[in-house]
Amino acid sequence: MNKNDDKGIQQKNADSRRKFIKNAAAIGAGVWIVPRHVLGGKGFIAPSDKLRVAGIGAGGKGQSDIAMFAKSGKADIAFLCDVDDRRAANSVKAFPKAKYYKDWRVLFEKEINNFDAVSVSTPDHNHAIIALGAMQRGKHVYVQKPLTHDIHEARVLTAAAKKYKVVTQMGNQGGSNDGTRLLSEWYDAGLIGDVHTVYVWTDRPVWPQGIPWPSAKADIPKELDWDLWLGTAPQADYVDKLVPFNWRGWWDYGTGALGDMGCHLMEAAFRTLNLKYATEVQASVGSVYVDEFQRGYFPKSCPPSSHVTLKFPKTDKTKGDIEVHWMDGGIQPTRPEELGPNEPFGDGGNGTLFIGTKGKMLADTYSENARLLPLSRNEEVKKMNIPQKYARVPDGANGHYRQWVEAAIAGYGKKEVSSPFETAGPLTEALLMANLAIRGFDVKRTVGDKTSFPGRYVKLLWDNDNMRITNFDEVNAFVKRDYREGWRLGM
């Protein structure tokens, strides 16, 4: 043994003695050095193991989203951001340690290293710009439905989620309910044969639509940053009763009843039948008459009701094309003959009906209360012991939030989520394509002294690769809108 080896052994012995004396002193003083998770007790989650969330949009639905993330026990609400201090007040009170910002761009610039994920719950027209900005900075994102305001934006976010390898989830929490999985299992088992038609309906809108833009300019509340609220939308004067909710009925900001409820109600059809992109769409809309034989013309406002028919090409789960009907404003399809005269059709206001070659399936909002028609078939199915094919999300719709939090903590590709942009993007595009047909009704063409509306009562044909309608060019302006100066996607 050489001298260097001897010195090394002496050093190790000295280190061991010092460690022993230190531990002995701690034991003598009644202090035990134990792992941090043991100190916290069963179920303890160290702060370093929690997802740090920045909530963009802290009032209304944003308030409930943020609360649900926190309720998971695995998320810290690190930052709150809202253009309206009044709307944010409850969240600020509930999370006093969260730093508050009014401008999400300033939050991203100053705090980018201090949060892991972003929740976006703003009016539809600002969803994409915030979500993409977060993804480009490597942040996981949860975005309220509809995913975007425009088809182009939906396509961009779908690609970005894959490019930046972040965990994404759209806020259509019914996608985590048992009902949508049960419908899929029944269909896969062949209980209703081959589905060729689906009806989806809602009692929305529950806000004013089919109305003129208010003529009276109003004073901007001191708590509201109106310019930030407008964001990507065209410059406009502030008017009463637009904020915080009725913006849904105006095309510059919202996407109507389709944007509000379509992602909730149509998700089951997309999952069950593996739908992707529609090929054609046609629509009829409710009329508003302002005088005898004088139809109102309110192109800024969504119509009071509509019936849209979308055609989807054959999938690996169907034998042919699929026709999906969307109805809003209280319009409903004809009751199925298999449904008793006093048996509820959907849940009254909303519903989804699958029509197959051997039977029918029906569900309520969020795909709850899934059932076969006639209802007597449901007792028969219980005896069939159809195996559970698709894993359930603990706590269903409420578990939608925890599912995203846990997947984000695990990292991209490690855990499944119910509504990743991979599926939420095409679903959103279908709804926005339906809106192309609806908006086409108000496209006015004037030649000399003659005015016509060539987008009414026609079928629009969709070129999916190039994202454009091929037989009525005017509506392509709604596929990708122009942002207000100073705002751009990816800023």
mmCIF file of N, CA, C and O in Angstrom, residues 222-299:
data_model
loop_
_atom_site.group_PDB
_atom_site.id
_atom_site.type_symbol
_atom_site.label_atom_id
_atom_site.label_comp_id
_atom_site.label_asym_id
_atom_site.label_seq_id
_atom_site.Cartn_x
_atom_site.Cartn_y
_atom_site.Cartn_z
ATOM 1 N N LYS A 222 -63.247 51.410 -14.873
ATOM 2 C CA LYS A 222 -61.856 51.693 -14.515
ATOM 3 C C LYS A 222 -61.065 50.412 -14.234
ATOM 4 O O LYS A 222 -59.829 50.387 -14.360
ATOM 5 N N GLU A 223 -61.773 49.334 -13.870
ATOM 6 C CA GLU A 223 -61.081 48.079 -13.564
ATOM 7 C C GLU A 223 -60.726 47.274 -14.816
ATOM 8 O O GLU A 223 -59.980 46.302 -14.735
ATOM 9 N N LEU A 224 -61.253 47.682 -15.966
ATOM 10 C CA LEU A 224 -61.078 46.919 -17.198
ATOM 11 C C LEU A 224 -60.085 47.586 -18.140
ATOM 12 O O LEU A 224 -60.206 48.763 -18.453
ATOM 13 N N ASP A 225 -59.117 46.810 -18.626
ATOM 14 C CA ASP A 225 -58.219 47.276 -19.685
ATOM 15 C C ASP A 225 -58.849 46.849 -21.011
ATOM 16 O O ASP A 225 -58.687 45.707 -21.451
ATOM 17 N N TRP A 226 -59.583 47.750 -21.627
ATOM 18 C CA TRP A 226 -60.355 47.436 -22.822
ATOM 19 C C TRP A 226 -59.464 47.057 -23.999
ATOM 20 O O TRP A 226 -59.780 46.148 -24.774
ATOM 21 N N ASP A 227 -58.327 47.724 -24.142
ATOM 22 C CA ASP A 227 -57.433 47.422 -25.257
ATOM 23 C C ASP A 227 -56.901 45.999 -25.143
ATOM 24 O O ASP A 227 -56.827 45.280 -26.144
ATOM 25 N N LEU A 228 -56.548 45.571 -23.936
ATOM 26 C CA LEU A 228 -56.081 44.201 -23.736
ATOM 27 C C LEU A 228 -57.207 43.204 -23.959
ATOM 28 O O LEU A 228 -56.982 42.106 -24.475
ATOM 29 N N TRP A 229 -58.416 43.566 -23.553
ATOM 30 C CA TRP A 229 -59.554 42.671 -23.773
ATOM 31 C C TRP A 229 -59.764 42.456 -25.265
ATOM 32 O O TRP A 229 -59.989 41.325 -25.712
ATOM 33 N N LEU A 230 -59.678 43.523 -26.053
ATOM 34 C CA LEU A 230 -59.825 43.403 -27.504
ATOM 35 C C LEU A 230 -58.740 42.503 -28.096
ATOM 36 O O LEU A 230 -59.012 41.673 -28.954
ATOM 37 N N GLY A 231 -57.508 42.661 -27.643
ATOM 38 C CA GLY A 231 -56.432 41.794 -28.122
ATOM 39 C C GLY A 231 -56.366 41.735 -29.628
ATOM 40 O O GLY A 231 -56.133 42.741 -30.308
ATOM 41 N N THR A 232 -56.603 40.569 -30.197
ATOM 42 C CA THR A 232 -56.477 40.361 -31.645
ATOM 43 C C THR A 232 -57.650 40.922 -32.445
ATOM 44 O O THR A 232 -57.575 41.016 -33.672
ATOM 45 N N ALA A 233 -58.754 41.263 -31.773
ATOM 46 C CA ALA A 233 -59.980 41.685 -32.468
ATOM 47 C C ALA A 233 -59.851 43.099 -33.020
ATOM 48 O O ALA A 233 -59.017 43.891 -32.563
ATOM 49 N N PRO A 234 -60.698 43.467 -33.985
ATOM 50 C CA PRO A 234 -60.652 44.822 -34.547
ATOM 51 C C PRO A 234 -60.921 45.883 -33.480
ATOM 52 O O PRO A 234 -61.614 45.623 -32.494
ATOM 53 N N GLN A 235 -60.373 47.056 -33.699
ATOM 54 C CA GLN A 235 -60.610 48.165 -32.790
ATOM 55 C C GLN A 235 -62.110 48.474 -32.740
ATOM 56 O O GLN A 235 -62.797 48.500 -33.768
ATOM 57 N N ALA A 236 -62.645 48.703 -31.547
ATOM 58 C CA ALA A 236 -64.068 49.001 -31.385
ATOM 59 C C ALA A 236 -64.271 49.790 -30.112
ATOM 60 O O ALA A 236 -63.483 49.682 -29.161
ATOM 61 N N ASP A 237 -65.327 50.590 -30.087
ATOM 62 C CA ASP A 237 -65.692 51.308 -28.871
ATOM 63 C C ASP A 237 -66.288 50.326 -27.867
ATOM 64 O O ASP A 237 -66.938 49.339 -28.238
ATOM 65 N N TYR A 238 -66.087 50.631 -26.608
ATOM 66 C CA TYR A 238 -66.671 49.803 -25.553
ATOM 67 C C TYR A 238 -68.180 50.028 -25.512
ATOM 68 O O TYR A 238 -68.659 51.160 -25.618
ATOM 69 N N VAL A 239 -68.937 48.942 -25.373
ATOM 70 C CA VAL A 239 -70.396 49.033 -25.269
ATOM 71 C C VAL A 239 -70.853 48.212 -24.067
ATOM 72 O O VAL A 239 -70.186 47.256 -23.652
ATOM 73 N N ASP A 240 -71.984 48.576 -23.519
ATOM 74 C CA ASP A 240 -72.534 47.852 -22.373
ATOM 75 C C ASP A 240 -72.963 46.441 -22.761
ATOM 76 O O ASP A 240 -73.312 46.165 -23.911
ATOM 77 N N LYS A 241 -72.927 45.556 -21.773
ATOM 78 C CA LYS A 241 -73.447 44.194 -21.878
ATOM 79 C C LYS A 241 -72.701 43.316 -22.878
ATOM 80 O O LYS A 241 -73.248 42.320 -23.366
ATOM 81 N N LEU A 242 -71.475 43.679 -23.186
ATOM 82 C CA LEU A 242 -70.617 42.817 -23.999
ATOM 83 C C LEU A 242 -69.748 41.965 -23.079
ATOM 84 O O LEU A 242 -69.641 40.750 -23.227
ATOM 85 N N VAL A 243 -69.127 42.624 -22.112
ATOM 86 C CA VAL A 243 -68.323 41.976 -21.084
ATOM 87 C C VAL A 243 -69.225 41.794 -19.857
ATOM 88 O O VAL A 243 -69.994 42.710 -19.535
ATOM 89 N N PRO A 244 -69.200 40.649 -19.180
ATOM 90 C CA PRO A 244 -68.223 39.570 -19.315
ATOM 91 C C PRO A 244 -68.684 38.361 -20.120
ATOM 92 O O PRO A 244 -67.912 37.423 -20.296
ATOM 93 N N PHE A 245 -69.951 38.330 -20.603
ATOM 94 C CA PHE A 245 -70.465 37.074 -21.149
ATOM 95 C C PHE A 245 -71.050 37.169 -22.558
ATOM 96 O O PHE A 245 -70.887 36.255 -23.367
ATOM 97 N N ASN A 246 -71.715 38.269 -22.873
ATOM 98 C CA ASN A 246 -72.470 38.320 -24.128
ATOM 99 C C ASN A 246 -71.607 38.448 -25.382
ATOM 100 O O ASN A 246 -72.130 38.443 -26.503
ATOM 101 N N TRP A 247 -70.289 38.544 -25.202
ATOM 102 C CA TRP A 247 -69.386 38.543 -26.353
ATOM 103 C C TRP A 247 -69.546 37.268 -27.184
ATOM 104 O O TRP A 247 -69.215 37.249 -28.381
ATOM 105 N N ARG A 248 -70.065 36.207 -26.596
ATOM 106 C CA ARG A 248 -70.202 34.920 -27.294
ATOM 107 C C ARG A 248 -71.047 35.032 -28.562
ATOM 108 O O ARG A 248 -70.879 34.249 -29.492
ATOM 109 N N GLY A 249 -71.964 36.007 -28.583
ATOM 110 C CA GLY A 249 -72.856 36.128 -29.726
ATOM 111 C C GLY A 249 -72.362 37.031 -30.827
ATOM 112 O O GLY A 249 -73.096 37.266 -31.803
ATOM 113 N N TRP A 250 -71.105 37.529 -30.729
ATOM 114 C CA TRP A 250 -70.554 38.438 -31.740
ATOM 115 C C TRP A 250 -69.357 37.779 -32.419
ATOM 116 O O TRP A 250 -68.423 37.320 -31.759
ATOM 117 N N TRP A 251 -69.368 37.766 -33.753
ATOM 118 C CA TRP A 251 -68.359 37.025 -34.507
ATOM 119 C C TRP A 251 -66.931 37.510 -34.272
ATOM 120 O O TRP A 251 -65.989 36.721 -34.408
ATOM 121 N N ASP A 252 -66.733 38.772 -33.944
ATOM 122 C CA ASP A 252 -65.370 39.270 -33.729
ATOM 123 C C ASP A 252 -64.719 38.642 -32.503
ATOM 124 O O ASP A 252 -63.487 38.613 -32.399
ATOM 125 N N TYR A 253 -65.538 38.136 -31.576
ATOM 126 C CA TYR A 253 -65.005 37.642 -30.300
ATOM 127 C C TYR A 253 -65.370 36.185 -30.030
ATOM 128 O O TYR A 253 -64.552 35.412 -29.544
ATOM 129 N N GLY A 254 -66.618 35.817 -30.339
ATOM 130 C CA GLY A 254 -67.102 34.492 -30.011
ATOM 131 C C GLY A 254 -67.349 33.626 -31.226
ATOM 132 O O GLY A 254 -67.111 34.020 -32.370
ATOM 133 N N THR A 255 -67.870 32.442 -30.967
ATOM 134 C CA THR A 255 -68.145 31.476 -32.030
ATOM 135 C C THR A 255 -69.550 30.903 -31.886
ATOM 136 O O THR A 255 -69.841 29.807 -32.370
ATOM 137 N N GLY A 256 -70.427 31.648 -31.196
ATOM 138 C CA GLY A 256 -71.822 31.269 -31.093
ATOM 139 C C GLY A 256 -72.073 30.007 -30.293
ATOM 140 O O GLY A 256 -71.235 29.552 -29.506
ATOM 141 N N ALA A 257 -73.248 29.427 -30.510
ATOM 142 C CA ALA A 257 -73.638 28.221 -29.780
ATOM 143 C C ALA A 257 -72.726 27.045 -30.099
ATOM 144 O O ALA A 257 -72.437 26.203 -29.238
ATOM 145 N N LEU A 258 -72.238 26.969 -31.338
ATOM 146 C CA LEU A 258 -71.322 25.898 -31.720
ATOM 147 C C LEU A 258 -70.050 25.931 -30.891
ATOM 148 O O LEU A 258 -69.562 24.902 -30.420
ATOM 149 N N GLY A 259 -69.495 27.132 -30.708
ATOM 150 C CA GLY A 259 -68.279 27.249 -29.923
ATOM 151 C C GLY A 259 -68.509 26.949 -28.458
ATOM 152 O O GLY A 259 -67.646 26.380 -27.779
ATOM 153 N N ASP A 260 -69.669 27.316 -27.955
ATOM 154 C CA ASP A 260 -69.941 27.128 -26.535
ATOM 155 C C ASP A 260 -70.209 25.670 -26.185
ATOM 156 O O ASP A 260 -69.672 25.149 -25.210
ATOM 157 N N MET A 261 -71.051 24.987 -26.966
ATOM 158 C CA MET A 261 -71.479 23.639 -26.592
ATOM 159 C C MET A 261 -71.031 22.535 -27.547
ATOM 160 O O MET A 261 -71.094 21.352 -27.198
ATOM 161 N N GLY A 262 -70.593 22.895 -28.737
ATOM 162 C CA GLY A 262 -70.239 21.878 -29.717
ATOM 163 C C GLY A 262 -69.156 20.926 -29.259
ATOM 164 O O GLY A 262 -69.244 19.710 -29.469
ATOM 165 N N CYS A 263 -68.114 21.459 -28.616
ATOM 166 C CA CYS A 263 -67.011 20.607 -28.165
ATOM 167 C C CYS A 263 -67.454 19.644 -27.074
ATOM 168 O O CYS A 263 -66.885 18.563 -26.920
ATOM 169 N N HIS A 264 -68.455 20.036 -26.294
ATOM 170 C CA HIS A 264 -68.995 19.151 -25.264
ATOM 171 C C HIS A 264 -69.852 18.047 -25.861
ATOM 172 O O HIS A 264 -69.766 16.891 -25.457
ATOM 173 N N LEU A 265 -70.695 18.413 -26.815
ATOM 174 C CA LEU A 265 -71.712 17.490 -27.312
ATOM 175 C C LEU A 265 -71.249 16.609 -28.468
ATOM 176 O O LEU A 265 -71.736 15.499 -28.644
ATOM 177 N N MET A 266 -70.319 17.108 -29.274
ATOM 178 C CA MET A 266 -69.896 16.370 -30.462
ATOM 179 C C MET A 266 -68.676 15.485 -30.196
ATOM 180 O O MET A 266 -68.304 14.666 -31.033
ATOM 181 N N GLU A 267 -68.064 15.640 -29.026
ATOM 182 C CA GLU A 267 -66.865 14.871 -28.702
ATOM 183 C C GLU A 267 -67.120 13.379 -28.776
ATOM 184 O O GLU A 267 -66.278 12.606 -29.262
ATOM 185 N N ALA A 268 -68.282 12.939 -28.301
ATOM 186 C CA ALA A 268 -68.587 11.504 -28.283
ATOM 187 C C ALA A 268 -68.605 10.918 -29.688
ATOM 188 O O ALA A 268 -68.147 9.789 -29.910
ATOM 189 N N ALA A 269 -69.150 11.659 -30.651
ATOM 190 C CA ALA A 269 -69.178 11.178 -32.030
ATOM 191 C C ALA A 269 -67.767 11.059 -32.594
ATOM 192 O O ALA A 269 -67.437 10.088 -33.286
ATOM 193 N N PHE A 270 -66.921 12.031 -32.284
ATOM 194 C CA PHE A 270 -65.543 11.992 -32.777
ATOM 195 C C PHE A 270 -64.793 10.803 -32.191
ATOM 196 O O PHE A 270 -64.066 10.103 -32.894
ATOM 197 N N ARG A 271 -64.980 10.570 -30.889
ATOM 198 C CA ARG A 271 -64.272 9.462 -30.238
ATOM 199 C C ARG A 271 -64.823 8.112 -30.711
ATOM 200 O O ARG A 271 -64.063 7.207 -31.060
ATOM 201 N N THR A 272 -66.131 7.975 -30.721
ATOM 202 C CA THR A 272 -66.751 6.692 -31.034
ATOM 203 C C THR A 272 -66.521 6.271 -32.476
ATOM 204 O O THR A 272 -66.270 5.098 -32.769
ATOM 205 N N LEU A 273 -66.598 7.247 -33.398
ATOM 206 C CA LEU A 273 -66.505 6.929 -34.824
ATOM 207 C C LEU A 273 -65.151 7.267 -35.422
ATOM 208 O O LEU A 273 -64.916 7.046 -36.614
ATOM 209 N N ASN A 274 -64.252 7.832 -34.605
ATOM 210 C CA ASN A 274 -62.909 8.207 -35.064
ATOM 211 C C ASN A 274 -62.971 9.220 -36.206
ATOM 212 O O ASN A 274 -62.250 9.110 -37.203
ATOM 213 N N LEU A 275 -63.849 10.219 -36.049
ATOM 214 C CA LEU A 275 -63.971 11.268 -37.058
ATOM 215 C C LEU A 275 -62.744 12.172 -37.044
ATOM 216 O O LEU A 275 -62.118 12.369 -36.013
ATOM 217 N N LYS A 276 -62.441 12.757 -38.193
ATOM 218 C CA LYS A 276 -61.304 13.670 -38.300
ATOM 219 C C LYS A 276 -61.743 15.001 -38.909
ATOM 220 O O LYS A 276 -62.119 15.918 -38.212
ATOM 221 N N TYR A 277 -61.688 15.102 -40.236
ATOM 222 C CA TYR A 277 -61.992 16.354 -40.911
ATOM 223 C C TYR A 277 -63.175 16.185 -41.861
ATOM 224 O O TYR A 277 -63.248 15.211 -42.615
ATOM 225 N N ALA A 278 -64.118 17.133 -41.813
ATOM 226 C CA ALA A 278 -65.291 17.088 -42.691
ATOM 227 C C ALA A 278 -64.897 17.461 -44.120
ATOM 228 O O ALA A 278 -63.880 18.118 -44.354
ATOM 229 N N THR A 279 -65.735 17.057 -45.066
ATOM 230 C CA THR A 279 -65.467 17.355 -46.471
ATOM 231 C C THR A 279 -66.454 18.369 -47.049
ATOM 232 O O THR A 279 -66.149 19.032 -48.042
ATOM 233 N N GLU A 280 -67.640 18.476 -46.449
ATOM 234 C CA GLU A 280 -68.631 19.430 -46.940
ATOM 235 C C GLU A 280 -69.570 19.834 -45.813
ATOM 236 O O GLU A 280 -69.706 19.123 -44.809
ATOM 237 N N VAL A 281 -70.210 20.988 -46.004
ATOM 238 C CA VAL A 281 -71.098 21.511 -44.968
ATOM 239 C C VAL A 281 -72.181 22.362 -45.610
ATOM 240 O O VAL A 281 -71.953 23.043 -46.611
ATOM 241 N N GLN A 282 -73.372 22.316 -45.037
ATOM 242 C CA GLN A 282 -74.459 23.187 -45.464
ATOM 243 C C GLN A 282 -75.256 23.595 -44.230
ATOM 244 O O GLN A 282 -75.247 22.894 -43.214
ATOM 245 N N ALA A 283 -75.949 24.739 -44.323
ATOM 246 C CA ALA A 283 -76.633 25.267 -43.142
ATOM 247 C C ALA A 283 -77.883 26.039 -43.519
ATOM 248 O O ALA A 283 -78.014 26.557 -44.633
ATOM 249 N N SER A 284 -78.780 26.116 -42.555
ATOM 250 C CA SER A 284 -79.905 27.048 -42.607
ATOM 251 C C SER A 284 -79.940 27.737 -41.253
ATOM 252 O O SER A 284 -79.557 27.147 -40.238
ATOM 253 N N VAL A 285 -80.355 28.995 -41.233
ATOM 254 C CA VAL A 285 -80.326 29.756 -39.983
ATOM 255 C C VAL A 285 -81.674 30.424 -39.733
ATOM 256 O O VAL A 285 -82.453 30.677 -40.660
ATOM 257 N N GLY A 286 -81.934 30.711 -38.456
ATOM 258 C CA GLY A 286 -83.160 31.390 -38.080
ATOM 259 C C GLY A 286 -83.171 32.834 -38.567
ATOM 260 O O GLY A 286 -82.140 33.511 -38.567
ATOM 261 N N SER A 287 -84.319 33.291 -38.974
ATOM 262 C CA SER A 287 -84.450 34.654 -39.505
ATOM 263 C C SER A 287 -84.955 35.609 -38.425
ATOM 264 O O SER A 287 -85.709 35.218 -37.531
ATOM 265 N N VAL A 288 -84.538 36.862 -38.519
ATOM 266 C CA VAL A 288 -85.040 37.923 -37.658
ATOM 267 C C VAL A 288 -85.648 38.993 -38.553
ATOM 268 O O VAL A 288 -84.962 39.573 -39.404
ATOM 269 N N TYR A 289 -86.933 39.253 -38.392
ATOM 270 C CA TYR A 289 -87.612 40.257 -39.220
ATOM 271 C C TYR A 289 -87.859 41.524 -38.400
ATOM 272 O O TYR A 289 -88.356 41.459 -37.277
ATOM 273 N N VAL A 290 -87.455 42.646 -38.963
ATOM 274 C CA VAL A 290 -87.570 43.927 -38.267
ATOM 275 C C VAL A 290 -88.818 44.695 -38.690
ATOM 276 O O VAL A 290 -89.166 45.715 -38.090
ATOM 277 N N ASP A 291 -89.475 44.223 -39.743
ATOM 278 C CA ASP A 291 -90.723 44.827 -40.216
ATOM 279 C C ASP A 291 -91.384 43.817 -41.158
ATOM 280 O O ASP A 291 -90.824 42.737 -41.420
ATOM 281 N N GLU A 292 -92.528 44.164 -41.695
ATOM 282 C CA GLU A 292 -93.221 43.257 -42.592
ATOM 283 C C GLU A 292 -92.377 42.954 -43.830
ATOM 284 O O GLU A 292 -91.970 43.871 -44.553
ATOM 285 N N PHE A 293 -92.097 41.686 -44.022
ATOM 286 C CA PHE A 293 -91.293 41.212 -45.157
ATOM 287 C C PHE A 293 -89.901 41.839 -45.201
ATOM 288 O O PHE A 293 -89.261 41.834 -46.250
ATOM 289 N N GLN A 294 -89.434 42.384 -44.083
ATOM 290 C CA GLN A 294 -88.109 42.999 -44.051
ATOM 291 C C GLN A 294 -87.219 42.231 -43.085
ATOM 292 O O GLN A 294 -87.355 42.366 -41.866
ATOM 293 N N ARG A 295 -86.350 41.434 -43.648
ATOM 294 C CA ARG A 295 -85.446 40.617 -42.843
ATOM 295 C C ARG A 295 -84.285 41.466 -42.340
ATOM 296 O O ARG A 295 -83.670 42.223 -43.088
ATOM 297 N N GLY A 296 -83.987 41.352 -41.057
ATOM 298 C CA GLY A 296 -82.874 42.096 -40.482
ATOM 299 C C GLY A 296 -81.547 41.598 -41.020
ATOM 300 O O GLY A 296 -81.392 40.411 -41.352
ATOM 301 N N TYR A 297 -80.592 42.500 -41.107
ATOM 302 C CA TYR A 297 -79.259 42.144 -41.583
ATOM 303 C C TYR A 297 -78.256 42.553 -40.521
ATOM 304 O O TYR A 297 -77.943 43.729 -40.347
ATOM 305 N N PHE A 298 -77.772 41.575 -39.761
ATOM 306 C CA PHE A 298 -76.875 41.843 -38.640
ATOM 307 C C PHE A 298 -75.634 40.958 -38.755
ATOM 308 O O PHE A 298 -75.472 39.980 -38.012
ATOM 309 N N PRO A 299 -74.747 41.262 -39.705
ATOM 310 C CA PRO A 299 -73.607 40.380 -39.983
ATOM 311 C C PRO A 299 -72.591 40.263 -38.853
ATOM 312 O O PRO A 299 -71.790 39.326 -38.850
#
